PDB file of C-alpha atoms in Angstrom:
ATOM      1  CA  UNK J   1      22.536   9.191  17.858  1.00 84.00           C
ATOM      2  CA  UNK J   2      18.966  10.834  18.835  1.00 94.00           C
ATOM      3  CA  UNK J   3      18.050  11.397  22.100  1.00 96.00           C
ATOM      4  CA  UNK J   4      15.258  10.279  23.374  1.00 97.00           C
ATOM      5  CA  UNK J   5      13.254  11.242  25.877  1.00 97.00           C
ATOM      6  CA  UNK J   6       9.788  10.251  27.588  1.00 98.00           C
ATOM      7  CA  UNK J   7       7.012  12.415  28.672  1.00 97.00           C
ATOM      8  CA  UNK J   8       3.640  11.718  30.260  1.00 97.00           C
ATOM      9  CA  UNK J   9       1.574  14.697  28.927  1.00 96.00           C
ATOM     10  CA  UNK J  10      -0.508  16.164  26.111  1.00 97.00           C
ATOM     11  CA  UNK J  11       1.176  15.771  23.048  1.00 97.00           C
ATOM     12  CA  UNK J  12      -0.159  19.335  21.751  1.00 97.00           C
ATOM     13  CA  UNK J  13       1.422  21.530  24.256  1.00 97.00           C
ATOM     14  CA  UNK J  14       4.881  20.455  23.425  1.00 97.00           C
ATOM     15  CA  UNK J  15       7.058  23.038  22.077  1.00 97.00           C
ATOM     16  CA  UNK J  16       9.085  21.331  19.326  1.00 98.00           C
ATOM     17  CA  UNK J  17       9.928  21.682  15.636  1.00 98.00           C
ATOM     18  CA  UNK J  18       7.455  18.466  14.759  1.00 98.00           C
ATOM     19  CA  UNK J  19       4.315  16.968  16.132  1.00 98.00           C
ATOM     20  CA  UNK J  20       3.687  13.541  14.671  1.00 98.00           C
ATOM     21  CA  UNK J  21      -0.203  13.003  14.732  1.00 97.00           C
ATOM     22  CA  UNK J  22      -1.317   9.421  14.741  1.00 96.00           C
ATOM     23  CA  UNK J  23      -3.833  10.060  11.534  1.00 95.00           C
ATOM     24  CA  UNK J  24      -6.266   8.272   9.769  1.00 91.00           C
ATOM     25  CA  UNK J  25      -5.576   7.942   6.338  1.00 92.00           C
ATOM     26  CA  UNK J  26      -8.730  10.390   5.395  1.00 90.00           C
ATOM     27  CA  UNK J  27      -6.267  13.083   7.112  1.00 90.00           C
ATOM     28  CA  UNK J  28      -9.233  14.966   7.729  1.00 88.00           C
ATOM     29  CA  UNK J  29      -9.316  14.624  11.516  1.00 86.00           C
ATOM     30  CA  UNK J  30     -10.665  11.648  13.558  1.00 84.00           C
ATOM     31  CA  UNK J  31     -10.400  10.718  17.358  1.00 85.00           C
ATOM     32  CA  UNK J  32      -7.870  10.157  19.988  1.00 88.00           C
ATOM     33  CA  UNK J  33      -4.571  12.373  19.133  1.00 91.00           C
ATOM     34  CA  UNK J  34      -5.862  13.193  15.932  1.00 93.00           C
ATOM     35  CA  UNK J  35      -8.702  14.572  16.747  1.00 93.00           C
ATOM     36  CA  UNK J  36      -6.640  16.517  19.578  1.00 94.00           C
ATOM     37  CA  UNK J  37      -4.235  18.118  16.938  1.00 96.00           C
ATOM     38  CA  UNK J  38      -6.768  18.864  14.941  1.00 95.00           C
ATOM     39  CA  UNK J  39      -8.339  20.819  17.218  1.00 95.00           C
ATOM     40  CA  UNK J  40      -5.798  22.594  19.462  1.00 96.00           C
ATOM     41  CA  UNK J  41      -4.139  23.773  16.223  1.00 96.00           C
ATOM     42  CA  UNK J  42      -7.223  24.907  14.243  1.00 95.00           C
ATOM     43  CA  UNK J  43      -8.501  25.237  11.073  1.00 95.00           C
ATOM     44  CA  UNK J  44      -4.981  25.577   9.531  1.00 95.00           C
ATOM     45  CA  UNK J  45      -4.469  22.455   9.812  1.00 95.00           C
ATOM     46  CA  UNK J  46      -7.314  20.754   8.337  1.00 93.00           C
ATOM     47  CA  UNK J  47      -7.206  23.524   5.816  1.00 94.00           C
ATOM     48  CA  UNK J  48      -3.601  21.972   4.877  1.00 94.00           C
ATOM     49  CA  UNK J  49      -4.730  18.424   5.170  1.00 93.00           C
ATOM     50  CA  UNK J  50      -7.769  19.417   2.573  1.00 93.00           C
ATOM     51  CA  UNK J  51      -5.196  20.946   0.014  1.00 92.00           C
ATOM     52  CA  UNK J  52      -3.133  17.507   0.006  1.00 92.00           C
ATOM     53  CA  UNK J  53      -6.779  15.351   0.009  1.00 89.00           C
ATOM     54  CA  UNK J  54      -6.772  17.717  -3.633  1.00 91.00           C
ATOM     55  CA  UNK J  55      -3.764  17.606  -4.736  1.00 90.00           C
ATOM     56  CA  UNK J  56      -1.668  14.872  -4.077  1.00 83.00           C
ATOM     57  CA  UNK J  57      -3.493  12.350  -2.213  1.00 82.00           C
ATOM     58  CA  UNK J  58      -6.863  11.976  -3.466  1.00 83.00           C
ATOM     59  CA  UNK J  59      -7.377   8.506  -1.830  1.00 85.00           C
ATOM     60  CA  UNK J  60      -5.816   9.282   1.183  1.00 87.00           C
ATOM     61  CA  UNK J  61      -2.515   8.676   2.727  1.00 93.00           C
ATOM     62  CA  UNK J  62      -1.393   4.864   2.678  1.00 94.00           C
ATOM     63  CA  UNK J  63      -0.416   3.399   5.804  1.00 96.00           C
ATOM     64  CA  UNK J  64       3.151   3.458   7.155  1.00 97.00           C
ATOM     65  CA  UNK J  65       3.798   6.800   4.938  1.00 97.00           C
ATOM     66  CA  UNK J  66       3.978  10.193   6.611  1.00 97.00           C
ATOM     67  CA  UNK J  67       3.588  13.783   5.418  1.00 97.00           C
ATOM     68  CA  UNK J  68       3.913  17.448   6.691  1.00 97.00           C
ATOM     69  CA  UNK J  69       1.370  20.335   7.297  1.00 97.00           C
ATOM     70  CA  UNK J  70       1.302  23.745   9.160  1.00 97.00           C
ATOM     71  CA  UNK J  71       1.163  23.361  12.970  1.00 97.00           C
ATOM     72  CA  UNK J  72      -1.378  25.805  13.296  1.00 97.00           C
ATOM     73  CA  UNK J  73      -1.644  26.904  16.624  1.00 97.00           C
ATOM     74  CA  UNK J  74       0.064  24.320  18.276  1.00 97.00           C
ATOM     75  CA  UNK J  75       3.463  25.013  20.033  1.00 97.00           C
ATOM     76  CA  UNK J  76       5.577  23.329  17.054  1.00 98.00           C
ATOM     77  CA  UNK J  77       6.193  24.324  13.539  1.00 97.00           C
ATOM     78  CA  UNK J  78       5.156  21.354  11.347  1.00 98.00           C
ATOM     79  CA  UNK J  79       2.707  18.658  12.323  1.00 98.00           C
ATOM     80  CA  UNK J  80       3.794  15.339  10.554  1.00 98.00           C
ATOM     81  CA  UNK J  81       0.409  13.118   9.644  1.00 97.00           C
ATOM     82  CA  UNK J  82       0.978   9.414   9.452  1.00 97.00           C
ATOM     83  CA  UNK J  83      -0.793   6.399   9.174  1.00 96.00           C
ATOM     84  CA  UNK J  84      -0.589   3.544  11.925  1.00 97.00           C
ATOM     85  CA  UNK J  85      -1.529  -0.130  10.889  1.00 97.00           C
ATOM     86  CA  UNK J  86      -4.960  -1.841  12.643  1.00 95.00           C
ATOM     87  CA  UNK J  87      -3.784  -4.118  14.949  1.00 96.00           C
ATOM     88  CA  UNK J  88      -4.119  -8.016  13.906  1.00 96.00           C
ATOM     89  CA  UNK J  89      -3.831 -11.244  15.390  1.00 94.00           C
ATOM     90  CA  UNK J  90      -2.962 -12.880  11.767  1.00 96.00           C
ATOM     91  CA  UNK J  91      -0.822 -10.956   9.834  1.00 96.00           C
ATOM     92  CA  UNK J  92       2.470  -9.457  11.198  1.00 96.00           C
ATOM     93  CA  UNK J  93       2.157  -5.779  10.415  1.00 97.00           C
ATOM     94  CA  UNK J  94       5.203  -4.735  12.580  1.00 97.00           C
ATOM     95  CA  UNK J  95       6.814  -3.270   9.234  1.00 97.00           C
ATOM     96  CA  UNK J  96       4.187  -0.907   8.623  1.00 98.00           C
ATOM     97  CA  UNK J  97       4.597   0.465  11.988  1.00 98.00           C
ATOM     98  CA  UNK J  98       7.951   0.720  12.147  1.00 98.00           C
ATOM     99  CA  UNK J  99       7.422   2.456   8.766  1.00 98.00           C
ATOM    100  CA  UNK J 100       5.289   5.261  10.302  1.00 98.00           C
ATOM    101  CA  UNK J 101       8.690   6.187  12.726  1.00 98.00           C
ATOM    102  CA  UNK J 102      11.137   6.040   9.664  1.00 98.00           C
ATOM    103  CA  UNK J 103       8.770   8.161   7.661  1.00 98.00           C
ATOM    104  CA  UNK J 104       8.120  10.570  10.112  1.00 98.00           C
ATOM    105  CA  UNK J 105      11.499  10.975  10.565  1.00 98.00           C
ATOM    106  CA  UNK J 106      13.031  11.621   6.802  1.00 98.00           C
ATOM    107  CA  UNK J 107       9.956  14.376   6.540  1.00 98.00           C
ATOM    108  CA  UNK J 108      11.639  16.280   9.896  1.00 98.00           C
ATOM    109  CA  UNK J 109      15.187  15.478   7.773  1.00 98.00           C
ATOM    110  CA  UNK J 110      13.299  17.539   4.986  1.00 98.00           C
ATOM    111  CA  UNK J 111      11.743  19.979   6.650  1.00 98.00           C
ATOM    112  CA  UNK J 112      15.304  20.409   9.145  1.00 98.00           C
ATOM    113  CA  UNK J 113      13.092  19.660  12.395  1.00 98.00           C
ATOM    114  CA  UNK J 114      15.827  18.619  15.030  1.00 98.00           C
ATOM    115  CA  UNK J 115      12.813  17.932  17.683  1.00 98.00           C
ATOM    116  CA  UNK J 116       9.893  15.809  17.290  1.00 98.00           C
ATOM    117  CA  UNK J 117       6.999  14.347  19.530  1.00 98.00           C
ATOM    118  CA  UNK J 118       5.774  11.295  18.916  1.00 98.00           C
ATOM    119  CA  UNK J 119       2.465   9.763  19.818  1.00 98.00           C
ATOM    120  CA  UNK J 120       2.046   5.896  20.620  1.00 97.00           C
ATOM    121  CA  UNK J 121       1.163   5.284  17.014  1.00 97.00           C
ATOM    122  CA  UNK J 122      -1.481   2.662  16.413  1.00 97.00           C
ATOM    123  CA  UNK J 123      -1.612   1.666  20.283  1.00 96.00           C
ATOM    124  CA  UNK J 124      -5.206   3.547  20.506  1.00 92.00           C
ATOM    125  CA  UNK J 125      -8.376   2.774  18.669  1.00 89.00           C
ATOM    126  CA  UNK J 126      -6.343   0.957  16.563  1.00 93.00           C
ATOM    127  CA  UNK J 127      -5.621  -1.762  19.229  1.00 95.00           C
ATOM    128  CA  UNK J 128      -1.683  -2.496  19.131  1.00 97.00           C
ATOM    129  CA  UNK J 129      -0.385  -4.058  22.056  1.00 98.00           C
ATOM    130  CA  UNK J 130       1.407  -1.199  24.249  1.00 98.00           C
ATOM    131  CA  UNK J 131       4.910  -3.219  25.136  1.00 97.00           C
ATOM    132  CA  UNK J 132       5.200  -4.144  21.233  1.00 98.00           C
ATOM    133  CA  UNK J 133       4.661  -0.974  19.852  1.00 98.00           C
ATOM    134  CA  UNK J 134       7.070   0.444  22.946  1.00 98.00           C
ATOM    135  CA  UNK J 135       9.459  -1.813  21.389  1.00 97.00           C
ATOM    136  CA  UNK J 136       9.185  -1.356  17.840  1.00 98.00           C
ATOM    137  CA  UNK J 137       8.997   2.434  18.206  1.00 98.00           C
ATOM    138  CA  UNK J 138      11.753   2.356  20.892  1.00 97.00           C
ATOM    139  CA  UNK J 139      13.940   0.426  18.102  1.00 97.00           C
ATOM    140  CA  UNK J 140      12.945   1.958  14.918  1.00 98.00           C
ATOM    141  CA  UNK J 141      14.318   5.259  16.151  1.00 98.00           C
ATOM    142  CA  UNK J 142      17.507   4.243  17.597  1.00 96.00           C
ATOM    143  CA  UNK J 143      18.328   2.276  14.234  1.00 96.00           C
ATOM    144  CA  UNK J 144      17.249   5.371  12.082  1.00 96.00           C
ATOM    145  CA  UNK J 145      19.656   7.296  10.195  1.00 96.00           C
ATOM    146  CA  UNK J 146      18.268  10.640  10.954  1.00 97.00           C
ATOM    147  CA  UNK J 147      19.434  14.210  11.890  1.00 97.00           C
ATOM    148  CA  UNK J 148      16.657  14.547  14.312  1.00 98.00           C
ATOM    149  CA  UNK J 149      18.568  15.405  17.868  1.00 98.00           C
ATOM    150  CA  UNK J 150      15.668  14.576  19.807  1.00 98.00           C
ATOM    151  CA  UNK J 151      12.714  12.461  19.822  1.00 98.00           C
ATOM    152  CA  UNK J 152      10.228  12.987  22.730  1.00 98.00           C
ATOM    153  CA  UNK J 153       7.779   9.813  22.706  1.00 98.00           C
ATOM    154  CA  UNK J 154       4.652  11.676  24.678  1.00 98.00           C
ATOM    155  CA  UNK J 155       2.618   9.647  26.551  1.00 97.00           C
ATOM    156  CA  UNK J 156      -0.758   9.484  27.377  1.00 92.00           C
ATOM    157  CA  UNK J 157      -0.857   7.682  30.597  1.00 95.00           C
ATOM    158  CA  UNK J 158       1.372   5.626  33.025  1.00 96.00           C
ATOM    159  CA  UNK J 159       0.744   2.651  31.533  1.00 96.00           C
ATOM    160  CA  UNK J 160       1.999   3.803  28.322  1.00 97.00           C
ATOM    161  CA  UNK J 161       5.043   5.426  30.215  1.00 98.00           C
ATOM    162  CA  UNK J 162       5.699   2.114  32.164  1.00 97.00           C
ATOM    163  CA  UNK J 163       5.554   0.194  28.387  1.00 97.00           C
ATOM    164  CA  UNK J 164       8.093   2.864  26.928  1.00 98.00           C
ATOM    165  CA  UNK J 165      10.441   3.067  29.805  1.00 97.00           C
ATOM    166  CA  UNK J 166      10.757  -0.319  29.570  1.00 96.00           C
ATOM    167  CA  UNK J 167      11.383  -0.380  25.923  1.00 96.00           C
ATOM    168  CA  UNK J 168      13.651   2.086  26.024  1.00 94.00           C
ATOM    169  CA  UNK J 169      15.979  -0.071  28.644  1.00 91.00           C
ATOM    170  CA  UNK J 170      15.825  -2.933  26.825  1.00 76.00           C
ATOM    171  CA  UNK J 171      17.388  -1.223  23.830  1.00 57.00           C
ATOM    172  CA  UNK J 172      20.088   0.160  26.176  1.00 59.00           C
ATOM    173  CA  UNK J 173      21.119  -3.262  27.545  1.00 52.00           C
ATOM    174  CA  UNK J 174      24.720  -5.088  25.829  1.00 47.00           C
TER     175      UNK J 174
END
């Protein structure tokens, strides 16, 4: 079963096989972590994201999938793009999110990451409640059949902590 473990921090200065960035599906940078990865690991990075734009995803990534570039100069050796859902008030996107964990995951099976940081996807700009994407993220990972060894969920702020802490017990409890 993964590990997981909970840090309040910078998600670009943890040293791990896999970064997930919380992306836009451009993949060509944006705000919030995005916008952090993209510029704490360079030019490499959007230099990679470019290439796919070209190649294989020419209308950008759809949400809930996830795929792999460089790290650049960031303290890992992939970063894994994926594509949160916009928050809504009338229609349950709770799959889609989920998806973006499960995803995420089978590219670090691919790529043989054992360690990967995760962001509070979609909890930003893109206005998901904290505690429910605590949960679903909390849940998604525990349930996934991976051969990631440890999942870091890195936090922004206390708040955030508090919401995955709390998560994270819940899914401990009989």
């Amino acid at each position: 079963m993964v590990r997981i473990v909970l840090v309040q921090g910078d998600i670009t200065a943890e040293a791990v096989d896999a970064i997930v960035n919380a992306a836009n599906s451009s993949l060509l940078g944006g705000g919030g972590v995005d916008g952090a990865i993209h510029r704490k690991g360079g030019p490499e990075i959007l230099s990679a994201c470019q290439d796919l734009r070209r190649s294989h995803y020419g209308k950008g990534l759809a949400t809930g999938q996830a795929v792999a570039t460089t790290a650049g100069r960031l303290p890992a050796r992939h970063v894994i793009h994926t594509v949160g859902p916009v928050w809504s008030r009338d229609e349950d996107r709770s799959e889609l999110l989920a998806s973006c964990y499960r995803e995420s995951l089978r590219i670090a099976d691919e790529l043989g990451d054992r360690t990967v940081a995760f962001p509070a996807i979609s909890t930003g700009i893109y206005g998901w409640p904290m505690d429910d994407g605590a949960r679903i993220a909390v849940r998604t990972v525990r349930a996934a059949r991976t051969d990631v060894e440890e999942v870091r969920f890195v936090l922004f702020d206390a708040e955030a902590y508090a919401a995955f802490e709390a998560a994270a017990g819940e899914s401990d409890a009989p």
